[in-house]
Amino acid sequence: MSDRRSFLKFSLLSSALLASSKTLLAYHPANKAKLPTAVKDQPIVISTWDFGREANAGAWNVLHTGGRALDAVEAGVKIPEADPENQTVGYGGRPDRDGRVTLDASIMDENGRCGSVACLENIMHAISVARAVMEKTPHVLLAGDGALQFALEHGFKKENLLTPKSEAEWKEWLKESKYQPVMNVENKTHRSIDDTPGNSRNHDTIGMLAMDAKGDMSGACTTSGMAFKMHGRVGDSPIIGAGLFVDNEVGGATATGMGEEVIKIVGSHLVVELMRQGMTPEQACRAAVERINHKNPEAYKNFQIGFIALNKKGQYGGFALQKGFSFAVRSGKEEKIYTAKSLY
Ligand code: ASP
């Protein structure tokens, strides 16, 4: 009898749980009407930092001729990946503390498919390897030697990514071997690394989001990560949901800055979900930055975080923890670099 009673209790509890989970999951049909309809024939691309301008130009070549957003974001971020003067992405990126350039990258398309590579060495275009992971394997993320092996098997060329400039900086760093990531903060010590405006950072990422003429969205994110990091350290950029997230029903988001903090709140996914609930891209980026700040109110003293987002209406925005974050926009209407608002 008591068995029967507990069975009944269990069944009642399960139906109650089922009912409440149905309510929780009901956002799809219930909110469908609220989801924005994509704008058509108004392609647009946005990217992190000033160097996003050149990357956007590469993406725009694809977008304005009717190409697919996925091809646009890959073509776009390949530009900083190949630029030896850009010391935070791809070839020429600053190495880890062992003198090895290790790359993180991810890509996501309009069908929610995604691919990424982490801690990849000796291949310039990590983004194209990430795309190959997405298109040619049943997996999402390949790391380290396995990622390199996969790349070589798929025809990527092995090359030395450490430029004399980055090697010299690493040797200089070795003298003190002080591991202190200095972020992209206009008013702080990062300028001790390199005083060239726009390149005065010891780590940045190119994160890019695009919507094509059909109204479909894709995103890409690629970086050499934090300069002089521990060998094997992986940041947010190849972690789907952290450094990059795209939901073709809602929009996309991507992150730059202290990857560990972005991972802790699964930042880009959070931004997209907040847009799903009705926030504008800037509001959603701000809320994600506020979440990081709330969890760790001392954070602003030590690092930078920046998010950018693009929604299906073609609205975009960005927000950062600290001053000094910029993002570049290219569309049929404008080609511009914006300074993001910041919490501090
Ligand atoms: N988010 C990157 C990382 O943590 C670096 C950056 O964007 O500044 O590896």
Short mmCIF file of C-alpha atoms and ligand atoms in Angstrom, two decimals:
data_model
loop_
_atom_site.label_atom_id
_atom_site.label_comp_id
_atom_site.label_asym_id
_atom_site.label_seq_id
_atom_site.Cartn_x
_atom_site.Cartn_y
_atom_site.Cartn_z
CA MET A 1 0.00 0.00 0.00
CA SER A 2 2.72 2.39 1.00
CA ASP A 3 4.46 1.48 -2.25
CA ARG A 4 1.31 2.42 -4.13
CA ARG A 5 1.11 5.72 -2.24
CA SER A 6 4.68 6.66 -3.01
CA PHE A 7 4.12 5.64 -6.62
CA LEU A 8 1.10 7.96 -6.79
CA LYS A 9 3.05 10.73 -5.11
CA PHE A 10 5.88 10.21 -7.58
CA SER A 11 3.51 10.28 -10.54
CA LEU A 12 1.88 13.48 -9.32
CA LEU A 13 5.27 15.07 -8.77
CA SER A 14 6.47 14.00 -12.18
CA SER A 15 3.39 15.42 -13.91
CA ALA A 16 3.85 18.69 -12.03
CA LEU A 17 7.51 18.82 -13.06
CA LEU A 18 6.60 17.95 -16.61
CA ALA A 19 3.99 20.68 -16.68
CA SER A 20 6.42 23.28 -15.36
CA SER A 21 9.18 22.19 -17.74
CA LYS A 22 6.65 22.45 -20.57
CA THR A 23 6.03 26.03 -19.51
CA LEU A 24 9.75 26.63 -19.41
CA LEU A 25 10.27 25.15 -22.83
CA ALA A 26 7.23 26.85 -24.24
CA TYR A 27 9.17 29.88 -25.32
CA HIS A 28 9.40 28.55 -28.82
CA PRO A 29 5.76 28.47 -29.95
CA ALA A 30 4.78 31.24 -27.53
CA ASN A 31 7.47 33.63 -28.56
CA LYS A 32 7.58 32.81 -32.21
CA ALA A 33 5.39 35.76 -33.04
CA LYS A 34 7.79 38.03 -31.17
CA LEU A 35 10.89 36.87 -33.02
CA PRO A 36 12.03 39.55 -35.45
CA THR A 37 11.71 38.85 -39.14
CA ALA A 38 15.01 39.11 -40.94
CA VAL A 39 15.63 42.10 -43.12
CA LYS A 40 16.31 41.09 -46.70
CA ASP A 41 18.67 42.62 -49.24
CA GLN A 42 20.45 44.63 -46.59
CA PRO A 43 23.63 42.71 -45.88
CA ILE A 44 25.72 43.89 -42.98
CA VAL A 45 28.89 42.85 -41.19
CA ILE A 46 30.29 43.92 -37.82
CA SER A 47 33.63 43.10 -36.19
CA THR A 48 35.56 43.74 -33.01
CA TRP A 49 38.21 46.49 -32.80
CA ASP A 50 39.52 48.99 -35.31
CA PHE A 51 41.22 46.26 -37.30
CA GLY A 52 37.72 44.94 -37.95
CA ARG A 53 37.52 47.55 -40.71
CA GLU A 54 39.89 45.66 -43.03
CA ALA A 55 38.32 42.36 -42.08
CA ASN A 56 34.87 43.79 -42.86
CA ALA A 57 36.10 44.86 -46.30
CA GLY A 58 36.98 41.22 -47.01
CA ALA A 59 33.56 40.08 -45.83
CA TRP A 60 31.80 42.83 -47.74
CA ASN A 61 33.28 41.59 -51.05
CA VAL A 62 31.29 38.42 -50.49
CA LEU A 63 28.16 39.99 -49.01
CA HIS A 64 27.49 42.75 -51.51
CA THR A 65 27.65 40.34 -54.42
CA GLY A 66 24.94 38.18 -52.85
CA GLY A 67 27.28 35.69 -51.15
CA ARG A 68 26.55 33.63 -48.07
CA ALA A 69 27.23 35.05 -44.60
CA LEU A 70 29.32 31.98 -43.73
CA ASP A 71 31.69 32.60 -46.67
CA ALA A 72 31.80 36.29 -45.76
CA VAL A 73 32.87 35.80 -42.15
CA GLU A 74 35.51 33.25 -43.12
CA ALA A 75 36.94 35.51 -45.85
CA GLY A 76 36.77 38.51 -43.52
CA VAL A 77 38.67 37.14 -40.54
CA LYS A 78 41.31 35.56 -42.78
CA ILE A 79 42.57 39.10 -43.40
CA PRO A 80 43.85 39.77 -39.85
CA GLU A 81 44.88 36.10 -39.58
CA ALA A 82 47.32 36.65 -42.47
CA ASP A 83 48.55 40.04 -41.28
CA PRO A 84 51.96 39.79 -39.55
CA GLU A 85 51.48 43.26 -38.09
CA ASN A 86 48.44 42.09 -36.16
CA GLN A 87 50.03 40.47 -33.13
CA THR A 88 46.84 39.13 -31.59
CA VAL A 89 45.47 36.98 -34.40
CA GLY A 90 46.96 34.25 -36.62
CA TYR A 91 50.35 34.73 -38.28
CA GLY A 92 52.45 37.13 -36.22
CA GLY A 93 50.43 36.47 -33.07
CA ARG A 94 52.35 36.71 -29.81
CA PRO A 95 53.43 33.31 -28.53
CA ASP A 96 52.78 31.56 -25.25
CA ARG A 97 55.40 31.52 -22.49
CA ASP A 98 57.20 28.64 -24.25
CA GLY A 99 57.53 30.68 -27.43
CA ARG A 100 54.79 28.76 -29.29
CA VAL A 101 52.06 30.54 -31.24
CA THR A 102 48.82 28.70 -30.49
CA LEU A 103 45.55 29.68 -32.13
CA ASP A 104 41.91 29.40 -31.08
CA ALA A 105 39.05 29.86 -33.57
CA SER A 106 35.37 29.10 -34.06
CA ILE A 107 32.70 29.50 -36.71
CA MET A 108 28.93 29.09 -36.70
CA ASP A 109 26.44 29.11 -39.58
CA GLU A 110 22.77 29.90 -40.14
CA ASN A 111 21.76 26.30 -39.45
CA GLY A 112 23.28 26.29 -35.98
CA ARG A 113 26.17 24.15 -37.18
CA CYS A 114 29.52 25.00 -35.65
CA GLY A 115 33.17 24.05 -35.63
CA SER A 116 36.24 25.12 -33.72
CA VAL A 117 39.90 24.52 -33.05
CA ALA A 118 41.84 25.16 -29.87
CA CYS A 119 45.55 25.46 -29.29
CA LEU A 120 46.30 24.89 -32.96
CA GLU A 121 49.92 25.46 -34.02
CA ASN A 122 51.62 26.17 -37.35
CA ILE A 123 48.50 26.77 -39.45
CA MET A 124 47.81 30.36 -40.43
CA HIS A 125 44.08 30.16 -41.10
CA ALA A 126 42.68 28.58 -37.96
CA ILE A 127 39.22 29.77 -39.01
CA SER A 128 39.28 27.62 -42.15
CA VAL A 129 40.31 24.61 -40.09
CA ALA A 130 37.38 25.35 -37.75
CA ARG A 131 35.08 25.44 -40.78
CA ALA A 132 36.49 22.13 -41.99
CA VAL A 133 35.83 20.62 -38.54
CA MET A 134 32.23 21.80 -38.88
CA GLU A 135 31.77 20.56 -42.44
CA LYS A 136 33.90 17.43 -42.59
CA THR A 137 33.69 15.80 -39.17
CA PRO A 138 30.89 14.76 -36.81
CA HIS A 139 32.61 16.85 -34.11
CA VAL A 140 32.56 20.46 -32.98
CA LEU A 141 35.99 21.04 -31.44
CA LEU A 142 39.43 19.64 -32.23
CA ALA A 143 42.40 20.63 -30.08
CA GLY A 144 46.19 20.65 -30.16
CA ASP A 145 47.98 17.89 -32.06
CA GLY A 146 44.69 16.37 -33.19
CA ALA A 147 43.62 19.66 -34.74
CA LEU A 148 46.99 19.98 -36.50
CA GLN A 149 46.84 16.41 -37.76
CA PHE A 150 43.33 17.01 -39.10
CA ALA A 151 44.43 20.25 -40.78
CA LEU A 152 47.40 18.59 -42.49
CA GLU A 153 45.21 15.73 -43.68
CA HIS A 154 42.90 18.30 -45.24
CA GLY A 155 45.61 20.07 -47.21
CA PHE A 156 46.47 22.97 -44.91
CA LYS A 157 50.09 24.07 -45.13
CA LYS A 158 52.35 23.89 -42.08
CA GLU A 159 54.25 27.12 -41.48
CA ASN A 160 56.08 29.04 -38.81
CA LEU A 161 53.74 31.67 -37.35
CA LEU A 162 56.28 33.30 -35.03
CA THR A 163 57.49 36.52 -36.61
CA PRO A 164 60.80 38.15 -35.58
CA LYS A 165 58.82 40.99 -33.93
CA SER A 166 56.74 38.69 -31.73
CA GLU A 167 59.77 36.53 -30.97
CA ALA A 168 61.71 39.60 -29.82
CA GLU A 169 58.84 40.63 -27.52
CA TRP A 170 58.67 37.14 -26.08
CA LYS A 171 62.44 37.16 -25.39
CA GLU A 172 62.07 40.51 -23.70
CA TRP A 173 59.20 39.12 -21.64
CA LEU A 174 61.31 36.10 -20.62
CA LYS A 175 63.71 38.39 -18.77
CA GLU A 176 61.08 38.91 -16.08
CA SER A 177 58.66 36.14 -17.03
CA LYS A 178 55.94 38.02 -15.23
CA TYR A 179 52.58 36.73 -16.25
CA GLN A 180 50.24 39.60 -16.04
CA PRO A 181 47.76 39.89 -18.86
CA VAL A 182 47.34 43.57 -19.53
CA MET A 183 44.16 44.28 -21.31
CA ASN A 184 42.94 46.55 -23.98
CA VAL A 185 42.51 49.44 -21.66
CA GLU A 186 43.28 52.84 -23.02
CA ASN A 187 44.44 54.26 -19.73
CA LYS A 188 46.57 51.41 -18.51
CA THR A 189 49.97 49.80 -18.82
CA HIS A 190 49.24 47.83 -21.97
CA ARG A 191 50.96 50.57 -23.89
CA SER A 192 54.23 49.29 -22.51
CA ILE A 193 53.95 46.44 -25.02
CA ASP A 194 53.43 48.44 -28.16
CA ASP A 195 52.62 52.07 -28.49
CA THR A 196 51.22 51.95 -32.00
CA PRO A 197 47.63 53.17 -31.81
CA GLY A 198 45.20 50.42 -32.67
CA ASN A 199 47.83 47.78 -32.03
CA SER A 200 48.62 48.58 -28.46
CA ARG A 201 47.44 45.43 -26.84
CA ASN A 202 48.81 42.18 -25.63
CA HIS A 203 45.72 40.32 -26.66
CA ASP A 204 42.65 40.87 -28.79
CA THR A 205 40.39 38.81 -30.97
CA ILE A 206 38.69 39.36 -34.27
CA GLY A 207 35.06 38.42 -33.73
CA MET A 208 32.77 38.93 -36.72
CA LEU A 209 29.02 38.64 -37.30
CA ALA A 210 27.34 38.94 -40.69
CA MET A 211 23.88 38.85 -42.21
CA ASP A 212 23.63 38.18 -45.94
CA ALA A 213 21.12 39.38 -48.53
CA LYS A 214 18.86 36.40 -47.76
CA GLY A 215 18.75 37.50 -44.13
CA ASP A 216 20.85 34.54 -42.93
CA MET A 217 23.47 35.01 -40.25
CA SER A 218 26.87 33.50 -39.44
CA GLY A 219 29.76 34.37 -37.15
CA ALA A 220 33.48 33.76 -36.78
CA CYS A 221 36.01 34.35 -34.06
CA THR A 222 39.80 33.86 -34.18
CA THR A 223 42.74 34.78 -31.94
CA SER A 224 46.21 33.90 -30.76
CA GLY A 225 44.85 34.45 -27.27
CA MET A 226 46.66 36.06 -24.40
CA ALA A 227 50.31 36.78 -25.00
CA PHE A 228 52.68 34.64 -22.93
CA LYS A 229 49.86 32.45 -21.64
CA MET A 230 50.60 28.98 -20.22
CA HIS A 231 51.13 26.46 -22.97
CA GLY A 232 47.81 24.70 -23.53
CA ARG A 233 45.70 27.57 -22.25
CA VAL A 234 42.48 27.91 -24.24
CA GLY A 235 40.39 31.07 -24.11
CA ASP A 236 36.76 31.77 -24.88
CA SER A 237 37.12 32.13 -28.64
CA PRO A 238 36.81 28.44 -29.63
CA ILE A 239 34.16 27.71 -26.99
CA ILE A 240 30.78 27.86 -28.71
CA GLY A 241 28.46 29.99 -26.58
CA ALA A 242 31.35 31.79 -24.88
CA GLY A 243 33.39 33.55 -27.59
CA LEU A 244 30.75 33.17 -30.30
CA PHE A 245 27.12 32.27 -30.68
CA VAL A 246 24.66 32.61 -33.57
CA ASP A 247 20.99 31.71 -33.60
CA ASN A 248 19.55 32.49 -37.00
CA GLU A 249 16.12 33.11 -35.46
CA VAL A 250 17.43 35.84 -33.18
CA GLY A 251 20.94 37.11 -33.92
CA GLY A 252 24.56 36.61 -33.02
CA ALA A 253 27.16 37.77 -30.52
CA THR A 254 30.91 37.53 -30.10
CA ALA A 255 33.38 38.48 -27.40
CA THR A 256 36.86 39.81 -26.86
CA GLY A 257 38.90 40.39 -23.72
CA MET A 258 39.66 38.17 -20.76
CA GLY A 259 38.46 34.80 -22.06
CA GLU A 260 38.26 33.14 -18.66
CA GLU A 261 35.62 35.64 -17.52
CA VAL A 262 33.63 35.27 -20.74
CA ILE A 263 33.62 31.48 -20.37
CA LYS A 264 32.36 31.72 -16.78
CA ILE A 265 29.12 33.37 -17.89
CA VAL A 266 28.92 31.71 -21.35
CA GLY A 267 28.84 35.28 -22.56
CA SER A 268 27.87 35.21 -26.24
CA HIS A 269 25.06 32.74 -25.65
CA LEU A 270 23.81 34.96 -22.85
CA VAL A 271 23.77 37.99 -25.16
CA VAL A 272 21.77 36.11 -27.81
CA GLU A 273 19.28 34.82 -25.23
CA LEU A 274 18.79 38.33 -23.88
CA MET A 275 18.10 39.56 -27.41
CA ARG A 276 15.58 36.72 -27.76
CA GLN A 277 13.82 38.15 -24.74
CA GLY A 278 13.57 41.52 -26.42
CA MET A 279 16.72 43.44 -25.54
CA THR A 280 18.48 45.45 -28.21
CA PRO A 281 22.00 44.31 -29.12
CA GLU A 282 23.58 47.07 -27.03
CA GLN A 283 21.35 46.37 -24.02
CA ALA A 284 22.14 42.66 -24.22
CA CYS A 285 25.91 43.29 -24.47
CA ARG A 286 25.68 45.65 -21.53
CA ALA A 287 23.76 43.12 -19.43
CA ALA A 288 26.46 40.49 -20.09
CA VAL A 289 29.21 42.91 -19.06
CA GLU A 290 27.20 43.80 -15.95
CA ARG A 291 26.87 40.12 -15.11
CA ILE A 292 30.66 39.73 -15.19
CA ASN A 293 31.07 42.85 -13.11
CA HIS A 294 28.44 41.69 -10.64
CA LYS A 295 30.13 38.32 -10.16
CA ASN A 296 33.51 39.95 -9.73
CA PRO A 297 33.22 43.66 -8.86
CA GLU A 298 37.00 44.07 -8.69
CA ALA A 299 37.25 42.89 -12.27
CA TYR A 300 37.41 46.26 -13.90
CA LYS A 301 40.79 46.90 -12.31
CA ASN A 302 42.41 44.00 -14.03
CA PHE A 303 40.96 43.31 -17.40
CA GLN A 304 38.85 44.27 -20.36
CA ILE A 305 35.79 42.54 -21.80
CA GLY A 306 33.92 43.61 -24.92
CA PHE A 307 30.88 42.13 -26.63
CA ILE A 308 29.31 42.96 -29.98
CA ALA A 309 25.94 41.73 -31.25
CA LEU A 310 23.81 41.85 -34.39
CA ASN A 311 20.13 40.94 -34.55
CA LYS A 312 17.88 39.78 -37.36
CA LYS A 313 16.59 43.28 -37.99
CA GLY A 314 20.15 44.32 -38.81
CA GLN A 315 20.46 46.30 -35.57
CA TYR A 316 23.85 46.09 -33.91
CA GLY A 317 25.62 47.25 -30.78
CA GLY A 318 28.55 46.69 -28.48
CA PHE A 319 29.47 47.26 -24.88
CA ALA A 320 32.65 46.92 -22.83
CA LEU A 321 33.82 46.78 -19.26
CA GLN A 322 36.42 49.47 -19.79
CA LYS A 323 36.96 52.38 -22.11
CA GLY A 324 38.90 51.72 -25.28
CA PHE A 325 36.83 49.08 -27.03
CA SER A 326 35.78 49.74 -30.60
CA PHE A 327 33.92 47.85 -33.30
CA ALA A 328 33.65 48.24 -37.05
CA VAL A 329 30.47 48.17 -39.13
CA ARG A 330 30.06 47.77 -42.88
CA SER A 331 26.75 47.79 -44.73
CA GLY A 332 25.20 49.33 -47.82
CA LYS A 333 24.63 52.46 -45.71
CA GLU A 334 27.84 52.88 -43.75
CA GLU A 335 31.44 51.99 -43.18
CA LYS A 336 32.31 53.11 -39.70
CA ILE A 337 34.24 52.43 -36.53
CA TYR A 338 32.26 52.97 -33.32
CA THR A 339 33.62 53.47 -29.85
CA ALA A 340 31.67 51.19 -27.55
CA LYS A 341 30.14 52.52 -24.37
CA SER A 342 31.61 51.02 -21.23
CA LEU A 343 30.76 50.40 -17.59
CA TYR A 344 33.89 52.21 -16.36
N1 ASP B 1 39.36 36.53 -25.67
C1 ASP B 1 40.70 36.20 -26.04
C2 ASP B 1 41.25 35.15 -25.11
O1 ASP B 1 40.97 35.20 -23.94
C3 ASP B 1 41.63 37.35 -26.05
C4 ASP B 1 41.06 38.69 -26.40
O2 ASP B 1 40.09 38.83 -27.12
O3 ASP B 1 41.59 39.71 -25.95
O4 ASP B 1 42.01 34.34 -25.56
#
